[in-house]
mmCIF file of C-alpha atoms and ligand atoms in Angstrom:
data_model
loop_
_atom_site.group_PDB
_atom_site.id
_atom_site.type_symbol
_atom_site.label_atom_id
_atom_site.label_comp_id
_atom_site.label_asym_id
_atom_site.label_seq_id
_atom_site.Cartn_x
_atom_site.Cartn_y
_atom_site.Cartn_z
ATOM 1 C CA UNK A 1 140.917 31.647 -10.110
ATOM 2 C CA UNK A 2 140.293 35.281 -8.527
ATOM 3 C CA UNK A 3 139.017 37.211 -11.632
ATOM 4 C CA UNK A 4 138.483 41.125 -10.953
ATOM 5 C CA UNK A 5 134.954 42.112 -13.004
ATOM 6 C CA UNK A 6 134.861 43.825 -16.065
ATOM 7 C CA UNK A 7 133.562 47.393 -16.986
ATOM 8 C CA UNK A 8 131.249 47.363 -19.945
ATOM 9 C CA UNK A 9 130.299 50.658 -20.787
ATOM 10 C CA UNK A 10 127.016 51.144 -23.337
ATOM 11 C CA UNK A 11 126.660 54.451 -25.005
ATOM 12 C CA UNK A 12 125.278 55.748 -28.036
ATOM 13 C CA UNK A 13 122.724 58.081 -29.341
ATOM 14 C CA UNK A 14 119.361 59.257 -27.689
ATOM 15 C CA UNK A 15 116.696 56.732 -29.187
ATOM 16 C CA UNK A 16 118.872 54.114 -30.193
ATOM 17 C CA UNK A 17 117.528 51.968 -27.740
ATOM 18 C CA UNK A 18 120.376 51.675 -25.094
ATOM 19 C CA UNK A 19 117.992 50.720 -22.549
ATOM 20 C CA UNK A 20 116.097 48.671 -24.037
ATOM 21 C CA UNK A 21 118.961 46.428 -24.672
ATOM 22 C CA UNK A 22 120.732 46.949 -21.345
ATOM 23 C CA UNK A 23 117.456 45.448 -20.128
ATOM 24 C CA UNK A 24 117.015 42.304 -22.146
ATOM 25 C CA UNK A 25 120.788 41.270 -21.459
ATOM 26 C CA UNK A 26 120.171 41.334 -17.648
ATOM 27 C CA UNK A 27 116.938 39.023 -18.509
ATOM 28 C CA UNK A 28 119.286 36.562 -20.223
ATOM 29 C CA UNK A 29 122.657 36.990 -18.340
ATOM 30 C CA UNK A 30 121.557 37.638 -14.906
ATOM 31 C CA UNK A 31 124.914 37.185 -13.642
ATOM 32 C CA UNK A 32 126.223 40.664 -15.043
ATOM 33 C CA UNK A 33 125.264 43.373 -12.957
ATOM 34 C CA UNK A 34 123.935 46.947 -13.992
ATOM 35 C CA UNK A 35 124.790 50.093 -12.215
ATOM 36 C CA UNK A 36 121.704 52.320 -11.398
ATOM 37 C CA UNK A 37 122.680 55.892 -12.044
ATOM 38 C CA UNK A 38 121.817 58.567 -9.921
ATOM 39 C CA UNK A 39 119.915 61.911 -11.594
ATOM 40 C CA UNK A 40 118.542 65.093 -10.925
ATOM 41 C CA UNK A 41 115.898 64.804 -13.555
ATOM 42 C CA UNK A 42 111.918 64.331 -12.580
ATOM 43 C CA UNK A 43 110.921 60.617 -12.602
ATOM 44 C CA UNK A 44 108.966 59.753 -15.521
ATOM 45 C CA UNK A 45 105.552 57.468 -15.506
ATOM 46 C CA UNK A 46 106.249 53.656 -14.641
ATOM 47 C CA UNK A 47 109.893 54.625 -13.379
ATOM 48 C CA UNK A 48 110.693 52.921 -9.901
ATOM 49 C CA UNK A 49 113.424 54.847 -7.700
ATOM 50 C CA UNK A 50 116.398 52.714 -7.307
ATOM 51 C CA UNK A 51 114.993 49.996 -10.269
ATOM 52 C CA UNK A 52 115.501 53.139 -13.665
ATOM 53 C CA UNK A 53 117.700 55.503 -11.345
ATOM 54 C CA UNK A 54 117.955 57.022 -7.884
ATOM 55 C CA UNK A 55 116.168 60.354 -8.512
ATOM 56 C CA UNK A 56 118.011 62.978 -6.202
ATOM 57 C CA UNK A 57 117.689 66.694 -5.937
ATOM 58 C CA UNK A 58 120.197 69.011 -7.225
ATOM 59 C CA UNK A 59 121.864 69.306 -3.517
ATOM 60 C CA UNK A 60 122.341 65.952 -3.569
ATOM 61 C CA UNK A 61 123.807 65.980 -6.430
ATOM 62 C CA UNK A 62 126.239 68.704 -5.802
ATOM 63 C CA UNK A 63 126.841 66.666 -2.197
ATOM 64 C CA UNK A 64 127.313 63.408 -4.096
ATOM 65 C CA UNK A 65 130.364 65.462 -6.073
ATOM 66 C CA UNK A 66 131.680 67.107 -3.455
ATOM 67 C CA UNK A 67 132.593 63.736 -1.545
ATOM 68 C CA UNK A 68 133.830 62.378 -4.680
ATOM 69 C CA UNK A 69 130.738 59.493 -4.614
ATOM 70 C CA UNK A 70 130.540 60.045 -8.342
ATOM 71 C CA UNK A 71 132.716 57.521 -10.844
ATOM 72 C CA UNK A 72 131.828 59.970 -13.105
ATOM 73 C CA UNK A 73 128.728 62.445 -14.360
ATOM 74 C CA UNK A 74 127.777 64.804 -16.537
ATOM 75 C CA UNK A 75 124.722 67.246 -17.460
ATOM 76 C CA UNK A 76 122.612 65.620 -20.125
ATOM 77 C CA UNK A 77 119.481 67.706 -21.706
ATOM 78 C CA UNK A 78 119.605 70.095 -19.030
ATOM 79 C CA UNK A 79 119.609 66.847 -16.233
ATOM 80 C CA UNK A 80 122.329 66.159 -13.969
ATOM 81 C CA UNK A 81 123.281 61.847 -14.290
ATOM 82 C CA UNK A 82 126.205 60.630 -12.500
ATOM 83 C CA UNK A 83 127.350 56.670 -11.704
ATOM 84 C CA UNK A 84 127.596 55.915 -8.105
ATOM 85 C CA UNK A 85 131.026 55.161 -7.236
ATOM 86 C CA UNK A 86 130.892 52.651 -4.374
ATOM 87 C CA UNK A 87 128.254 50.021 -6.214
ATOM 88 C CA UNK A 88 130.806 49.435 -8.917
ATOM 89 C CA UNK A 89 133.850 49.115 -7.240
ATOM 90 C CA UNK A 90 132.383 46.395 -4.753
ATOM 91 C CA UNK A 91 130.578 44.448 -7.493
ATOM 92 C CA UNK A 92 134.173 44.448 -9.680
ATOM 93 C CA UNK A 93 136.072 43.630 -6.897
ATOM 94 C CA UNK A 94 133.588 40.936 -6.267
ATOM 95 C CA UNK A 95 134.318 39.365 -9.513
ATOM 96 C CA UNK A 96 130.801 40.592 -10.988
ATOM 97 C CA UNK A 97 131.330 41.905 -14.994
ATOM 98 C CA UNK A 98 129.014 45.489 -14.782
ATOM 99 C CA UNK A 99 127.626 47.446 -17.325
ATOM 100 C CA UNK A 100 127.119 51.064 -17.209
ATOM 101 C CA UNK A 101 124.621 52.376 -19.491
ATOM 102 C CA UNK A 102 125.765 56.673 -19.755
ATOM 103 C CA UNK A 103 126.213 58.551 -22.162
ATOM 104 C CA UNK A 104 129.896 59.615 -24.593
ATOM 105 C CA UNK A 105 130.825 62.296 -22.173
ATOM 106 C CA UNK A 106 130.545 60.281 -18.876
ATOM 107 C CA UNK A 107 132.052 57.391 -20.917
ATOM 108 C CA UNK A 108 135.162 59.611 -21.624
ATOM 109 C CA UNK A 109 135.526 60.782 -18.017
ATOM 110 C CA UNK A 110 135.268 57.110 -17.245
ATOM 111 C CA UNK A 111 138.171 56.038 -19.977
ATOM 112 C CA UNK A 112 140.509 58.428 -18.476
ATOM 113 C CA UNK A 113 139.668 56.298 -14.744
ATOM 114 C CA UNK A 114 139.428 52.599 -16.409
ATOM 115 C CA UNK A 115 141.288 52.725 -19.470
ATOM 116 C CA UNK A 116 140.754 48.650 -19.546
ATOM 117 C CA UNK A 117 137.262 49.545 -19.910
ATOM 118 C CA UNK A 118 135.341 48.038 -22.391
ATOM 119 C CA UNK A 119 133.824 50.586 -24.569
ATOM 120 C CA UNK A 120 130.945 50.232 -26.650
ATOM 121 C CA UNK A 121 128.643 52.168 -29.328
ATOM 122 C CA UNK A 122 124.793 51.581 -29.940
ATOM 123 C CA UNK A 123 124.264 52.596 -33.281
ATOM 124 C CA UNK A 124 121.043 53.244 -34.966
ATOM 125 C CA UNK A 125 120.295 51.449 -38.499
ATOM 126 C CA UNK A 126 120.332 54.623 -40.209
ATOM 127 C CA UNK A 127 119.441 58.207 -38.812
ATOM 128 C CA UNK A 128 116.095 58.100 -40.254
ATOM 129 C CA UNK A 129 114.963 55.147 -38.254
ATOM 130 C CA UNK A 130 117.076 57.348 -35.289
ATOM 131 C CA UNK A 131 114.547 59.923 -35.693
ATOM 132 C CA UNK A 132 111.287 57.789 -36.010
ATOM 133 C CA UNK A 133 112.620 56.096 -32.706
ATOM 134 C CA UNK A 134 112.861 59.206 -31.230
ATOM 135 C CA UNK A 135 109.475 60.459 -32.867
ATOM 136 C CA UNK A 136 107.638 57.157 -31.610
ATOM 137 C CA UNK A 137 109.050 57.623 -27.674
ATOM 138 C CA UNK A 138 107.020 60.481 -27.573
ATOM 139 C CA UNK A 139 108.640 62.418 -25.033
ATOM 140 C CA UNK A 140 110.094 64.898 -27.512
ATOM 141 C CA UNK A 141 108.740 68.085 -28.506
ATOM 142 C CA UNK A 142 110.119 69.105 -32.955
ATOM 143 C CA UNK A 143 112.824 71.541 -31.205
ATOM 144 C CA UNK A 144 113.761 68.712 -29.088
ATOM 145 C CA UNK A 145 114.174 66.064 -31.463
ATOM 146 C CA UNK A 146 116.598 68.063 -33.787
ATOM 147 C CA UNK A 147 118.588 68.876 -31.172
ATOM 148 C CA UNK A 148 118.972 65.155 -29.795
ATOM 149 C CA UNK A 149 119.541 64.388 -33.791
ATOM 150 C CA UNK A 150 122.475 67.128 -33.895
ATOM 151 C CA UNK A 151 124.203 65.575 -31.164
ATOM 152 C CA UNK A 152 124.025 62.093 -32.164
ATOM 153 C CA UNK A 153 125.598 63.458 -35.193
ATOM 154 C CA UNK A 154 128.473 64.858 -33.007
ATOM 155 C CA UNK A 155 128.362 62.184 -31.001
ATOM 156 C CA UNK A 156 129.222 59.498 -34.121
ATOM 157 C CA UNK A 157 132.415 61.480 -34.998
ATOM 158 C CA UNK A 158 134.077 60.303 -31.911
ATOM 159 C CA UNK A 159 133.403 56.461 -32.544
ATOM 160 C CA UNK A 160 137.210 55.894 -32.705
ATOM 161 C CA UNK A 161 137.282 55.765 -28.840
ATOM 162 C CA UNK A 162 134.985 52.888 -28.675
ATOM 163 C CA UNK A 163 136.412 49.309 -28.693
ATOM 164 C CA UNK A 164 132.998 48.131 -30.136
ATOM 165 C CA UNK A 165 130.149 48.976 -31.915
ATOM 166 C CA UNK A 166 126.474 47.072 -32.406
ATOM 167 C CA UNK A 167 123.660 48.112 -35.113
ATOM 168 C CA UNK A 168 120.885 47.752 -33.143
ATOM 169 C CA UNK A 169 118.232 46.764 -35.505
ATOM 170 C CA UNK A 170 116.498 43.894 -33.935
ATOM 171 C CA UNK A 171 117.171 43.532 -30.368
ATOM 172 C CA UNK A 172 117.878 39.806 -29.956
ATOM 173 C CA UNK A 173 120.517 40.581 -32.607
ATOM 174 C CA UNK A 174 122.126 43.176 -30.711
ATOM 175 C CA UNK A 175 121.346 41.519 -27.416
ATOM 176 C CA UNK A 176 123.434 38.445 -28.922
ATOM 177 C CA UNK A 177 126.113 41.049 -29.968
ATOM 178 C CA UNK A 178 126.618 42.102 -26.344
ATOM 179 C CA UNK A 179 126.562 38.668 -24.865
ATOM 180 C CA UNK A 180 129.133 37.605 -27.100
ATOM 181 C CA UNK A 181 131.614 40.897 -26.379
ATOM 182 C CA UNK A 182 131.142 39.909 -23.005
ATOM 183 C CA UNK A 183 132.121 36.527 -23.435
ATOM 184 C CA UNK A 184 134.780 37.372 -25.780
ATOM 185 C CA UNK A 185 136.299 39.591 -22.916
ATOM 186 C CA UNK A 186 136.219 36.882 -20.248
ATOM 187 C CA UNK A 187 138.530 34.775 -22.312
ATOM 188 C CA UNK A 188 141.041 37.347 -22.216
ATOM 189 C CA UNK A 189 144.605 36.428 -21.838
ATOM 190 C CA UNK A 190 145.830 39.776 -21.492
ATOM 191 C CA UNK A 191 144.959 41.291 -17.768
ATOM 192 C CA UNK A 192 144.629 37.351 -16.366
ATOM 193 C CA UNK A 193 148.535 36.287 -16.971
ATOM 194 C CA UNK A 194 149.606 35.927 -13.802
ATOM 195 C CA UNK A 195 146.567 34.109 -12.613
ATOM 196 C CA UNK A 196 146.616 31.767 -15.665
ATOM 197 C CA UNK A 197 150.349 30.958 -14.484
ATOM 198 C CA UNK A 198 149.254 30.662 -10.581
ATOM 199 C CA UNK A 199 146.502 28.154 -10.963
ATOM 200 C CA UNK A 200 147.817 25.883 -12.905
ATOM 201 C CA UNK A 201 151.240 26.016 -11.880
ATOM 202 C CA UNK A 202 149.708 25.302 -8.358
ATOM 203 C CA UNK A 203 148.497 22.174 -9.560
ATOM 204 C CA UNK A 204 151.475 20.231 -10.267
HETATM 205 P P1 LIG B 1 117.144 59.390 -19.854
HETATM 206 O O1 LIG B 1 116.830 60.613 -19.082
HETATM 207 O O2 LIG B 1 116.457 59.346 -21.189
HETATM 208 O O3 LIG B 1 116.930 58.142 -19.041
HETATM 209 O O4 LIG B 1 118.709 59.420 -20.163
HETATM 210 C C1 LIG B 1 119.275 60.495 -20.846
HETATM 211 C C2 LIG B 1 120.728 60.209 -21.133
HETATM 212 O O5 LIG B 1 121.488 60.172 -19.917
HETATM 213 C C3 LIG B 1 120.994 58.865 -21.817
HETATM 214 O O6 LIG B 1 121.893 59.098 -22.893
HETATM 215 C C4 LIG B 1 121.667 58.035 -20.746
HETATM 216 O O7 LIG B 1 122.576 57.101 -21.288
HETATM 217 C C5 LIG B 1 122.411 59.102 -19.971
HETATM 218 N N1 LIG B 1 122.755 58.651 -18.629
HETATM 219 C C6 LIG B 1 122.031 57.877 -17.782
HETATM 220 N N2 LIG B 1 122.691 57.669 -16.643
HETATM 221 C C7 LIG B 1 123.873 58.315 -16.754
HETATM 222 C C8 LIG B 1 125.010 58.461 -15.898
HETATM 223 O O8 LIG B 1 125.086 57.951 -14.789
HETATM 224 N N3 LIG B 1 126.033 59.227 -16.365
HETATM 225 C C9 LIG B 1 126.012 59.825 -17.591
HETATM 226 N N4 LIG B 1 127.076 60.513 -17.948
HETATM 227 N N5 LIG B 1 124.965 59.689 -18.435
HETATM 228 C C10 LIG B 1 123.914 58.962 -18.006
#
């Protein structure tokens, strides 16, 4: 049976660990691809161009929009991040389920484009352990951290557009969560009727 992919779509809160996760499914479901964003921002220590993101200059960028290569993108922290279009569209159309790890605004642009999207929050255990998370990265200076604390606040008031959500806690627990969304959403009747009907009406 030809299945089209699915979109996954992980967002959630600076810190929560959205990476972290994204990474550890594609160690134990290898099959599901990941798209590798494209961004304006500088390349941090142990990040490999085209493994973390494509790291492009701003004209680039503003190239990359202007011949409509973006799925969608959005200015993050002062950092332009945007998902190449043409990666995702081959790997669905191949069959491949893809995740795209961006964050609530890009995931709204991308909503409007894939409403069957799947849609789905990383939460922290509680904003305390948000901010120790965000603390412990390091990368943050105290003006910094409040301000990615204030917008994970903002960002939790629009949960009700997610289809999903996962406490991340302990990663193989919200490692297992994703897997079994993902599952869950291959044995979808709705979307697959017709092909349900085809193959194994073409068997009698
Ligand atoms: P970082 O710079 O820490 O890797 O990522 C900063 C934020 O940008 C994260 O919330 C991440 O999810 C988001 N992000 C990464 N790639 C994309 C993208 O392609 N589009 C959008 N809209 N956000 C992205």
């Amino acid at each position: 049976m030809k299945k089209t992919g699915a979109l996954f779509i992980v967002c959630g809160p600076s810190g929560v660990g959205k990476g972290t996760v994204c990474k550890e499914l594609l160690r134990v479901k290898p099959e599901v691809k990941l798209s590798i964003s494209a961004t304006t921002r500088e390349r941090r220590k142990g990040e490999i161009e085209g493994v973390n993101y494509y790291f492009i200059g701003k004209s680039n960028f503003q190239d990359m929009i202007k011949s409509g290569g973006f799925l969608e993108y959005a200015e993050v922290y002062n950092n332009l991040y945007g998902t190449p279009k043409k990666y995702v569209l081959e790997q669905l159309d191949m069959g491949y389920d893809i995740i795209l790890e961006i964050d609530p605004q890009g995931a709204m642009q991308i909503k409007e484009k894939f409403p069957k999207g799947i849609f789905i929050f990383l939460l922290p255990p509680s904003m305390k352990e948000l901010r120790n998370r965000i603390i412990s990265r390091g990368r943050d200076d105290e003006d910094n951290i409040e301000k990615r604390l204030n917008c994970a606040y903002k960002e939790i008031d629009f949960i009700k557009e997610y289809d999903y959500y996962i406490i991340n806690d302990d990663l193989s627990n919200a490692v297992n969560s994703l897997v079994s969304i993902i599952e869950a959403e291959g044995c979808r009747v709705k979307g697959n009727v017709d092909e349900l009907i085809k193959m194994y009406k073409e068997e009698v």
